[in-house]
Coordinates of C-alpha atoms and ligand atoms in Angstrom, one line a residue:
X1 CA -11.2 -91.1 61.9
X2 CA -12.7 -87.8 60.2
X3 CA -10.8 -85.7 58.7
X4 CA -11.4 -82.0 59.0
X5 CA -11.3 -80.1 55.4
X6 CA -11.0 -76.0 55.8
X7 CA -12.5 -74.6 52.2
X8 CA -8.7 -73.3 51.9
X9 CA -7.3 -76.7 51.6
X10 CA -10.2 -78.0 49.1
X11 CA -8.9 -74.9 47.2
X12 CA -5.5 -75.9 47.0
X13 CA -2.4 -73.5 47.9
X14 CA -2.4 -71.9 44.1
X15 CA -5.6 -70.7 44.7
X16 CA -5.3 -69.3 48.1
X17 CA -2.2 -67.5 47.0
X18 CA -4.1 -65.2 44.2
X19 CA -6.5 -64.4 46.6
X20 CA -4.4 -63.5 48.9
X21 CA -2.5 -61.6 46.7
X22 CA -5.1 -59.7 44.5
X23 CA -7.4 -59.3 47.7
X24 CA -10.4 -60.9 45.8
X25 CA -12.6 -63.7 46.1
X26 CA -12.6 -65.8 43.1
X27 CA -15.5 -67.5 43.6
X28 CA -18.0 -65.0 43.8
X29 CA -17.4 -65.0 39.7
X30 CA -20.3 -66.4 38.1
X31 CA -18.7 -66.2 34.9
X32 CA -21.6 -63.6 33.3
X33 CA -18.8 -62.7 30.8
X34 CA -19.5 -59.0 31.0
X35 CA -15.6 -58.0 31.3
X36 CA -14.9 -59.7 28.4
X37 CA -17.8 -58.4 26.3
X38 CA -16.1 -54.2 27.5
X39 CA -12.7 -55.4 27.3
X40 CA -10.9 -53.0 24.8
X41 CA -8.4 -55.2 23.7
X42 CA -10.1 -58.5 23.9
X43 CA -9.4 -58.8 20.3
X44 CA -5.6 -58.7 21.0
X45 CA -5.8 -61.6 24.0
X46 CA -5.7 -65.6 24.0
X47 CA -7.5 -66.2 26.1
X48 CA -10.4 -63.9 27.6
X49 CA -10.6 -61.9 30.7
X50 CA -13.7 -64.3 32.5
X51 CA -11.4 -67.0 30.9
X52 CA -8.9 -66.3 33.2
X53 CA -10.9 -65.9 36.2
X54 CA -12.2 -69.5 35.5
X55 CA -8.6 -71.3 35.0
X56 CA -7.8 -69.2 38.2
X57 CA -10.7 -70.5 40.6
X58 CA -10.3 -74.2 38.8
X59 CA -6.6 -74.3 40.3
X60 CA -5.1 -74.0 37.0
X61 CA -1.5 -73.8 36.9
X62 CA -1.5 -72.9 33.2
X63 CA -3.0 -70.0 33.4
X64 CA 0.7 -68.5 34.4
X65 CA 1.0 -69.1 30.9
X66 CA -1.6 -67.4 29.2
X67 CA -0.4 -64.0 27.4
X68 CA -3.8 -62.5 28.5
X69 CA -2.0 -61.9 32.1
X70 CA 0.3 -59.4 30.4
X71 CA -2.1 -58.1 27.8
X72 CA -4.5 -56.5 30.2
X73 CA -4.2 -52.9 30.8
X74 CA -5.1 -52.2 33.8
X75 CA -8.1 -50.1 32.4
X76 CA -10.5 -51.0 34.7
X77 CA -13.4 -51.2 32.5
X78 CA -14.1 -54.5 33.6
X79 CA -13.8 -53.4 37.2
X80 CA -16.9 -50.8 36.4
X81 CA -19.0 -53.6 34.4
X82 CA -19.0 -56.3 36.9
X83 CA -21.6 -57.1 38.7
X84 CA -20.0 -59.1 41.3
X85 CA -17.4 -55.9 42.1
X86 CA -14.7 -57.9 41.1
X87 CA -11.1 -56.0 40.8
X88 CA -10.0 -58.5 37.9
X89 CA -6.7 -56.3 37.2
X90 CA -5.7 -57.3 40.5
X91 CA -6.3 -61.0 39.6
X92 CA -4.1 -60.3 36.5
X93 CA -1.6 -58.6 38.5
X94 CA -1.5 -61.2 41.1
X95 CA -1.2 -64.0 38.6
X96 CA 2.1 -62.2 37.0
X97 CA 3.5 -61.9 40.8
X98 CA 3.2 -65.6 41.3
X99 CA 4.7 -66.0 37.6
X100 CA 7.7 -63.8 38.4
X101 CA 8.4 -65.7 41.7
X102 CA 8.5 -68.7 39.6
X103 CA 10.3 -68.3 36.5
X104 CA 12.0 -64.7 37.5
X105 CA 11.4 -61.3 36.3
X106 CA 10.1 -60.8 32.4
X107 CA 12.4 -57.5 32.0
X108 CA 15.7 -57.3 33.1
X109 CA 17.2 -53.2 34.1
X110 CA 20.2 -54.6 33.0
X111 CA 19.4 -55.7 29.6
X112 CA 18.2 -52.0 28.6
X113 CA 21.4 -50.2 27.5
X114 CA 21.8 -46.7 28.6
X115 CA 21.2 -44.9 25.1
X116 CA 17.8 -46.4 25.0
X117 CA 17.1 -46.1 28.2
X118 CA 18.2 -42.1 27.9
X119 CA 15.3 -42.0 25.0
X120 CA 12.6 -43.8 26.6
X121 CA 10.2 -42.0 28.2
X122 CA 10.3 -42.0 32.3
X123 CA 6.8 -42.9 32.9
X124 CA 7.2 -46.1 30.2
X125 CA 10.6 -47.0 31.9
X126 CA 8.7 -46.9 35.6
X127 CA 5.1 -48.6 34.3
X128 CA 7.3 -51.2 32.5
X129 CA 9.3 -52.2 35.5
X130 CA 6.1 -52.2 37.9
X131 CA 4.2 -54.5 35.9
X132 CA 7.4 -56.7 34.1
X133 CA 9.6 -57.2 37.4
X134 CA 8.6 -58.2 40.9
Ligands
LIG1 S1 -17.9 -59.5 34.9 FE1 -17.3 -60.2 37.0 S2 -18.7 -61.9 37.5 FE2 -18.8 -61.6 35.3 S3 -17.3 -63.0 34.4 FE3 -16.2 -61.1 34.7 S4 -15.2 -61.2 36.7 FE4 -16.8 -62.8 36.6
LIG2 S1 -8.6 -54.1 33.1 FE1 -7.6 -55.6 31.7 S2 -9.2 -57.2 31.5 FE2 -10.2 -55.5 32.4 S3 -11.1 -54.4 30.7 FE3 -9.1 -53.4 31.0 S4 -7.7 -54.5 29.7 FE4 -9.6 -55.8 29.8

């Protein structure tokens, strides 16, 4: 008997899931490396922005792990580089979603006590829970 094999389930469900997410198609990467040549704080990551996309279309798990995903910035200087149109922040964001439905949420309200919280700016306080809580 043959069995019938979408490209989805070749994939795997990890894979589907930060495409799904970020809204981008991982394979049209063809790992040119020109967001991590313009990446303004490549210096500062483990492992590097085209890196990341490559773990992600392998099906790598680990790459949940990889500080990288919280590094970026969002800039979107890769974004205007690629030749592929790739939205790679959205890749990065998706990948810290699935993280935080895993292992929970990387900043907890609670845990900021009032006094800091009154000396914080708002903006920080907002951009820090959008991008370190689901
Ligand atoms: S610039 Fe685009 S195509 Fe090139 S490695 Fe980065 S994400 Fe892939
Ligand atoms: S959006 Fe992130 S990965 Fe892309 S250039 Fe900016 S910091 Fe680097």
């Amino acid at each position: 008997m043959r069995t019938k094999l979408s490209l989805q389930t070749v994939r795997g469900e990890f894979v589907n899931r930060i495409e799904t997410i970020s809204g981008q198609s991982l394979l049209a990467c063809n790992q040119c490396g020109k967001c991590s040549a313009g990446c303004p704080v490549a210096f500062s990551m483990d492992v590097l922005p085209n890196q990341v996309i490559r773990m992600a279309q392998l099906g790598m798990e680990d790459v949940l792990q990889v500080q990288t995903i919280w590094t970026c910035a969002a800039c979107l200087t890769c974004v205007s580089r690629c030749p592929k149109s790739i939205d790679l922040p959205r890749v990065m964001e998706a990948l810290r979603q699935i993280y935080m439905e895993k292992f929970g949420n990387v900043l907890d309200p609670d845990q900021i006590a009032p006094e800091q919280a009154a000396e914080m700016p708002q903006l920080a306080i907002i951009g820090g829970f959008r991008k370190y809580s689901a």
